[in-house]
mmCIF file of C-alpha atoms and ligand atoms in Angstrom:
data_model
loop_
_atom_site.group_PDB
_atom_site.id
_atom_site.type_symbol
_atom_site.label_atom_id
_atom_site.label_comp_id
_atom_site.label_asym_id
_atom_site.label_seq_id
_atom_site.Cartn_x
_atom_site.Cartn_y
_atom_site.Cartn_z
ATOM 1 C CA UNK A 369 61.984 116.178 131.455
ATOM 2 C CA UNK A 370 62.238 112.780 129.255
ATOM 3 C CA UNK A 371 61.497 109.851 130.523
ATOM 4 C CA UNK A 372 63.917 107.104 131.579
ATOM 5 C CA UNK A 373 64.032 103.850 132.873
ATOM 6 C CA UNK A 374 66.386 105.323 135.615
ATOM 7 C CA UNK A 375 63.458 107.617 136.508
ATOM 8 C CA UNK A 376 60.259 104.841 136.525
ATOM 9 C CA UNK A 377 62.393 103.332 139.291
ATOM 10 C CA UNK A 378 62.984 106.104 141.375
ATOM 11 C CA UNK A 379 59.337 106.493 141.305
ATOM 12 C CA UNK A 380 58.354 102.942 141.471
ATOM 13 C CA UNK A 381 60.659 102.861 144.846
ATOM 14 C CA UNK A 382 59.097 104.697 147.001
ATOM 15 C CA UNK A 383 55.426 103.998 144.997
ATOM 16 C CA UNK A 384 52.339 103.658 147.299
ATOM 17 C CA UNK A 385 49.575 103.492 144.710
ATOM 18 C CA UNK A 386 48.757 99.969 145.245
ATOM 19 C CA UNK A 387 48.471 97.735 148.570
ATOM 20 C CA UNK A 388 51.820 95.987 147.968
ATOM 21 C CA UNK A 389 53.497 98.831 148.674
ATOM 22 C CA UNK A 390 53.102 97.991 152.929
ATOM 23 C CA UNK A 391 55.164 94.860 152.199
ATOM 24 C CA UNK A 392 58.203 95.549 149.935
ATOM 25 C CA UNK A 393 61.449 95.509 151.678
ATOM 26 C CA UNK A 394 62.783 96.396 147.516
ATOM 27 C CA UNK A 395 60.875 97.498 144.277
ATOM 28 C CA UNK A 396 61.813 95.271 141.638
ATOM 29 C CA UNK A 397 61.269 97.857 138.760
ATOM 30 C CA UNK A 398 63.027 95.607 136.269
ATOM 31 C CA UNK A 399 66.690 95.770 134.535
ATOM 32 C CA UNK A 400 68.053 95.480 131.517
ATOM 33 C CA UNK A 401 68.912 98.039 127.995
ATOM 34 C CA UNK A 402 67.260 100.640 127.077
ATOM 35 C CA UNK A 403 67.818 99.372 123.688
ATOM 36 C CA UNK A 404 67.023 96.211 124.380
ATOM 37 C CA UNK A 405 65.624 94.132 121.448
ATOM 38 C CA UNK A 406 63.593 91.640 123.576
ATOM 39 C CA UNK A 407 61.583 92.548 126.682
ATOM 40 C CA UNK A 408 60.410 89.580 129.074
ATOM 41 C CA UNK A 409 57.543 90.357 131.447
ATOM 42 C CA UNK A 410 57.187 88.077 134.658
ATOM 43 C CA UNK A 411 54.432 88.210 136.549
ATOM 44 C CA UNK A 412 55.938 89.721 140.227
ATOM 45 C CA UNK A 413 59.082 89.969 142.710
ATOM 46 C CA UNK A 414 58.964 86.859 144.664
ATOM 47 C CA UNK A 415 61.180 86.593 148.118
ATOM 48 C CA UNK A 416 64.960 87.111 146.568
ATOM 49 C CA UNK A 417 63.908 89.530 144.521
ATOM 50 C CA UNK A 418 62.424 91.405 147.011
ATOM 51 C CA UNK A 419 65.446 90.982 149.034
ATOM 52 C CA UNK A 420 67.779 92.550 145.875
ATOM 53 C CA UNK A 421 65.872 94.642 144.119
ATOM 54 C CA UNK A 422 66.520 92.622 141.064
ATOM 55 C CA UNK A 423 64.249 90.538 138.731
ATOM 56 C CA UNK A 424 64.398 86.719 138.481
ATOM 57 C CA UNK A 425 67.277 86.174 140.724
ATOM 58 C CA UNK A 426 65.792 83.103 142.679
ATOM 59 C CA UNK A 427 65.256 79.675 141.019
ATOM 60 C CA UNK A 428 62.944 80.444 138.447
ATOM 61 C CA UNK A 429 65.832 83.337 137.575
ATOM 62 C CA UNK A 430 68.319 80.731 137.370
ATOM 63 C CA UNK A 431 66.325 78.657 135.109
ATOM 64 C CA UNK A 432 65.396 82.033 132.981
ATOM 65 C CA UNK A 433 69.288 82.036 132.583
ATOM 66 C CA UNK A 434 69.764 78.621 131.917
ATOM 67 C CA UNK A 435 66.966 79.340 129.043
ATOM 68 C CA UNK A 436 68.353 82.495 127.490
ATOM 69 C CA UNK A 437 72.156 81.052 127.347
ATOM 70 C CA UNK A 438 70.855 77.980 125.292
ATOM 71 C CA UNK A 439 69.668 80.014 122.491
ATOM 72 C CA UNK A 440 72.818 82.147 122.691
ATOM 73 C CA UNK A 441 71.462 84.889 124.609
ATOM 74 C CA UNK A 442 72.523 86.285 127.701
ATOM 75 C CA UNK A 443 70.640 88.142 130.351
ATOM 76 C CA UNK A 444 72.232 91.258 129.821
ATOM 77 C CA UNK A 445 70.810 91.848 126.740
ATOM 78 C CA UNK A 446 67.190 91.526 126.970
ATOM 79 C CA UNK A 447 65.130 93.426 129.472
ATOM 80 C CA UNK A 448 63.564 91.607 132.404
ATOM 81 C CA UNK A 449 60.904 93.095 134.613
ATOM 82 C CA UNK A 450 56.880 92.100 135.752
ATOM 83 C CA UNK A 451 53.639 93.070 135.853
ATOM 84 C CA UNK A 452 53.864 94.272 139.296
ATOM 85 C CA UNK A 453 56.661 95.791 140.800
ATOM 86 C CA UNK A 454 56.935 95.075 144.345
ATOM 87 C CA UNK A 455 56.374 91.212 145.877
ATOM 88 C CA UNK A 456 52.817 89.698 146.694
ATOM 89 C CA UNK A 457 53.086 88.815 150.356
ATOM 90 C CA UNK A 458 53.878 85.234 150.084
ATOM 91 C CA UNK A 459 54.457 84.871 146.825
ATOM 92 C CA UNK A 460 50.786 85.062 145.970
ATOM 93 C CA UNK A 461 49.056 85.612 142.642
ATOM 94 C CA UNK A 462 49.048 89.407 142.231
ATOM 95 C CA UNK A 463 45.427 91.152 142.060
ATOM 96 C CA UNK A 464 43.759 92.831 139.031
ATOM 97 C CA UNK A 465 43.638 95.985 141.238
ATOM 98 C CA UNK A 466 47.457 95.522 141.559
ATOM 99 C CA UNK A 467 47.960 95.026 138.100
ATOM 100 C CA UNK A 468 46.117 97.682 136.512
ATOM 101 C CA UNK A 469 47.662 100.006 139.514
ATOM 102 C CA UNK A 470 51.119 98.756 138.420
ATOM 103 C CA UNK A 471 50.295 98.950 134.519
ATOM 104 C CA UNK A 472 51.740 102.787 134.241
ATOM 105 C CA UNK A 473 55.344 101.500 134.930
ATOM 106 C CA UNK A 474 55.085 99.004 132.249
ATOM 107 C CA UNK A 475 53.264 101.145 130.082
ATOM 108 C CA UNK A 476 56.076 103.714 130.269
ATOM 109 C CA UNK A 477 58.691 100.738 130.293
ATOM 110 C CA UNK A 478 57.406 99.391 126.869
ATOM 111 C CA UNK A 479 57.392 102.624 125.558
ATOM 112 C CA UNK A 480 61.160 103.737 126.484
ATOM 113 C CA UNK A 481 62.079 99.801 124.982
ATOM 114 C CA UNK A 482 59.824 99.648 122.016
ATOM 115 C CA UNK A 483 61.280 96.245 122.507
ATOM 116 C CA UNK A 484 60.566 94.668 118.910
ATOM 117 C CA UNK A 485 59.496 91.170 120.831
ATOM 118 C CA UNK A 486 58.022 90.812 124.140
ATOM 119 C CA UNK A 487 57.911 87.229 125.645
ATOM 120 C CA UNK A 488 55.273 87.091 128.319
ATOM 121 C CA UNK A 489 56.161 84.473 130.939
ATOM 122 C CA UNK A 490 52.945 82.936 132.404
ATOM 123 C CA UNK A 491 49.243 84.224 132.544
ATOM 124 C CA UNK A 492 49.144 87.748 134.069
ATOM 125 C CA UNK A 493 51.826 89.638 131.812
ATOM 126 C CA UNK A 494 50.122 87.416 128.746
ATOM 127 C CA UNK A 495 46.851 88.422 130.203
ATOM 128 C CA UNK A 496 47.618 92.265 129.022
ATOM 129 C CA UNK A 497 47.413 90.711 125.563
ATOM 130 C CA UNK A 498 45.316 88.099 125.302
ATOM 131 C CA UNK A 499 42.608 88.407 128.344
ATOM 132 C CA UNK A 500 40.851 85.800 127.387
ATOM 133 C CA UNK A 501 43.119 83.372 125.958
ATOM 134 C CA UNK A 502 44.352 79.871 127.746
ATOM 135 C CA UNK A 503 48.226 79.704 127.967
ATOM 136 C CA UNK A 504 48.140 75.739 127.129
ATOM 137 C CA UNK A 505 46.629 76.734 123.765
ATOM 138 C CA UNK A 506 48.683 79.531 122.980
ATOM 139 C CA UNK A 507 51.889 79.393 124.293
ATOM 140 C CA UNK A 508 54.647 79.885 121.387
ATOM 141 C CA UNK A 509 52.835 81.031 119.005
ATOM 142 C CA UNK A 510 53.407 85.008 118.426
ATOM 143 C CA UNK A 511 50.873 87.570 117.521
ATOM 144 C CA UNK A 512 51.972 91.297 116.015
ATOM 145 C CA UNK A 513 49.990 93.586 117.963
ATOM 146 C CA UNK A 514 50.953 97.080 116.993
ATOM 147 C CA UNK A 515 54.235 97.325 117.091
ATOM 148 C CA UNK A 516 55.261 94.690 119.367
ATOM 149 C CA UNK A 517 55.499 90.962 118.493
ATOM 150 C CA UNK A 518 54.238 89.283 121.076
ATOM 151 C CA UNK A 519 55.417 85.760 122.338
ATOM 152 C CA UNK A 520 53.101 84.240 125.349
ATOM 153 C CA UNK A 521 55.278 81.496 127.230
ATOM 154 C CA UNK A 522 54.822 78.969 130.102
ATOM 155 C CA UNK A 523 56.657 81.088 133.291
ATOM 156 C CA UNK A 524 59.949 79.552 134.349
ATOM 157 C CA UNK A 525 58.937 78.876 137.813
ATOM 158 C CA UNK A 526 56.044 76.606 136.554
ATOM 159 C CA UNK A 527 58.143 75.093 134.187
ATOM 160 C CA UNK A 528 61.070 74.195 136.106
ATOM 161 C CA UNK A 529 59.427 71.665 137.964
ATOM 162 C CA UNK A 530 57.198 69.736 135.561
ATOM 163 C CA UNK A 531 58.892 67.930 132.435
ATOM 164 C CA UNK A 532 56.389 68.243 130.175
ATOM 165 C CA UNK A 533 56.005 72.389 131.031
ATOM 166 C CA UNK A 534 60.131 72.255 130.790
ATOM 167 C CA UNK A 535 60.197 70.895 127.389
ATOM 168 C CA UNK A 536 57.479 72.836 126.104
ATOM 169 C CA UNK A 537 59.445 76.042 127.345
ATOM 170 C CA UNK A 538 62.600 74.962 126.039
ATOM 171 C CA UNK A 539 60.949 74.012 122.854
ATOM 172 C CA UNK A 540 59.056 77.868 122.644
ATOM 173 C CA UNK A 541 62.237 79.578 123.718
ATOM 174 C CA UNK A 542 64.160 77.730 120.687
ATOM 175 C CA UNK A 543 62.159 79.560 117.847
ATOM 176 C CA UNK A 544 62.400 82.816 119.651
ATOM 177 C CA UNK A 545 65.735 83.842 117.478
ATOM 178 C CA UNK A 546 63.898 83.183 114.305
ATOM 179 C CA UNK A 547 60.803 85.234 115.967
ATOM 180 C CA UNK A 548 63.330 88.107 116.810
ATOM 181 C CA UNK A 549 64.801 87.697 113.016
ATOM 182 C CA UNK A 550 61.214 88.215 111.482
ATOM 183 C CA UNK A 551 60.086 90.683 113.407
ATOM 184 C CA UNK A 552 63.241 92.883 113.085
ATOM 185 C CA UNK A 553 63.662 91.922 109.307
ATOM 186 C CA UNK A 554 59.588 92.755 108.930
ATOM 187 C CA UNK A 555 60.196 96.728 110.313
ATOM 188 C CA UNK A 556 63.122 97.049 108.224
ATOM 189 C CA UNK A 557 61.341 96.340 104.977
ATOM 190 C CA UNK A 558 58.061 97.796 105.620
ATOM 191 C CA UNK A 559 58.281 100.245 108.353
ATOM 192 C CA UNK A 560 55.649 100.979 110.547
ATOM 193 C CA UNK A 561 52.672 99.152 108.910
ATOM 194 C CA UNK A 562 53.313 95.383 109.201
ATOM 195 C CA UNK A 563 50.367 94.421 110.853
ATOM 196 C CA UNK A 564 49.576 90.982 111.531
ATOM 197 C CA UNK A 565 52.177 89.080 108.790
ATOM 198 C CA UNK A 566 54.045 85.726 108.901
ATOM 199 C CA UNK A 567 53.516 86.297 112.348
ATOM 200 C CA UNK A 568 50.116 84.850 112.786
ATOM 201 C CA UNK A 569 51.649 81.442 111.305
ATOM 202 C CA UNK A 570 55.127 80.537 112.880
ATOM 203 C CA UNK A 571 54.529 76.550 112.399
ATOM 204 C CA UNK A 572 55.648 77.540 108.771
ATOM 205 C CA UNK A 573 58.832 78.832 110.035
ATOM 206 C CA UNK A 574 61.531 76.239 110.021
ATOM 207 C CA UNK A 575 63.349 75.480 113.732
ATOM 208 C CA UNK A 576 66.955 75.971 113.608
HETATM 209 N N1 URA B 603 58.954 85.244 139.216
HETATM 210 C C1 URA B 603 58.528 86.327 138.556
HETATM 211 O O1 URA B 603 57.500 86.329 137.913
HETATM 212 N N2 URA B 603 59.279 87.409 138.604
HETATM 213 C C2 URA B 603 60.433 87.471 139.255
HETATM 214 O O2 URA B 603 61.056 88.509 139.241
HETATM 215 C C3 URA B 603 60.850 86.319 139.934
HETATM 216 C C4 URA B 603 60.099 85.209 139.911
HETATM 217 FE FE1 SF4 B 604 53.271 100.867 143.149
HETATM 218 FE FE2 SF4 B 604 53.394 98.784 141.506
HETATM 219 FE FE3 SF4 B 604 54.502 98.622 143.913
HETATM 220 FE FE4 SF4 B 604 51.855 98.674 143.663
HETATM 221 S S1 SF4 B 604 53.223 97.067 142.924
HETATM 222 S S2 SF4 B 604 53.054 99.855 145.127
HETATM 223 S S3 SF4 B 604 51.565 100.059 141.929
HETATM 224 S S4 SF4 B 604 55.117 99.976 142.249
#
C-alpha cells in the first residue's frame, strides 16, 4: 500500500520504539498538506500539544502564527510537525537516541511533502542538516541540499521572549517568500539538477 501522511500517524500513535512513548497522553505526528510547499520542523510536542495532538498550539504556536500571517501566509498551508513525535517529559531537550528513533516518521514525512523549502526552527531539526553548525551563525541563510532548500531559523519559543532573537526571527521569516520564489522558480527551469545555486548567497537577494 502507498504511503500517506494519514498512515505515519496511525503508526506514530500507538509507536513504542523510543522511551517517550511511556509518557504521551497524544502523538503529535504533525499537520498540514500533502502538497504543501513549505515544511517547518520543530523540535518536539511540548504540554498543549501533547494534550491535542496538534503541533505548535501553545505560545510558541501562537507566535509561529503571528509569524506566518505577517508574510501573508497562513498555517494551513505549510506543514508543521518535529523531530520527535511525542512530548519530552517536561518539556526537556529530546535525546539523540530519540531523534534518530523518531527520524523514520520524518524521513517518510519529507518524502510524501517533497516540500520545496524546509524551515528548521531551532537546533535539533537544523541539526539533521547541519550537525555541526552554530544556529547564531547560520540562521537565515538557506542551503540547497538535494532537493530541499533548507532554511535554519531561531525556534519561536526562544524567540518570543528575547528581542533581539524576535527581531532576528521576524527579520529571517521576511525573506522566506523570496526563498520559496527561488527555489520553486529554480526546479521549474532546470529540473532536478540545481544543486547548490543563488541559494548559497541570499544577502544578494533584495528584501521585499
Ligand atoms: N515547540 C516545538 O518545538 N514543537 C511544538 O509542537 C510546540 C512547541
Ligand atoms: Fe515513536 Fe517517535 Fe514517539 Fe519515540 S517519539 S515513541 S520514536 S513516535
Amino acid at each position: 500500500m502507498a504511503d500517506s501522511l494519514e498512515q505515519i500517524a496511525k503508526e506514530v500513535a500507538v509507536c513504542t520504539n523510543c522511551p517517550l512513548h511511556t509518557s504521551r497522553i497524544k502523538a503529535v505526528p504533525g499537520e498540514g498538506p500533502p502538497d504543501a510547499q513549505i515544511m517547518l520542523i520543530g523540535e518536539g510536542p511540548g504540554f498543549h500539544e501533547n494534550q491535542s495532538g496538534r503541533p505548535f498550539v501553545g505560545a510558541a504556536g501562537e507566535f509561529l502564527s503571528e509569524i506566518l500571517q505577517s508574510i501573508g501566509l497562513s498555517r494551513e498551508e505549510v506543514f508543521i510537525c518535529n523531530v520527535v513525535k511525542c512530548r519530552p517529559p517536561g518539556n526537556r531537550d529530546p535525546e539523540p537516541l530519540e531523534i534518530e528513533a523518531c527520524r523514520v516518521y520524518l524521513d517518510r514525512q519529507i518524502a510524501l511533502i517533497e516540500p520545496n523549502v524546509i524551515v528548521t526552527l531551532g537546533r535539533y531539526s537544523m541539526a539533521r542538516w547541519f550537525p555541526s553548525a552554530r544556529i547564531s551563525r547560520i540562521h537565515g541563510t538557506p542551503r540547497r541540499i538535494g532537493r530541499h532548500l533548507i532554511v535554519p531559523m531561531y525556534h519561536p519559543a526562544a524567540a518570543l521572549h528575547q528581542p533581539s532573537l524576535r527581531q532576528e526571527i521576524m527579520k529571517d521569516f521576511g525573506k522566506l517568500p523570496q526563498f520559496l520564489a527561488k527555489a520553486s522558480q529554480s526546479w521549474t527551469e532546470s529540473g532536478d539538477d540545481a544543486t547548490e545555486p543563488e541559494s548559497e548567497q541570499p544577502q544578494q537577494l533584495s528584501l521585499f
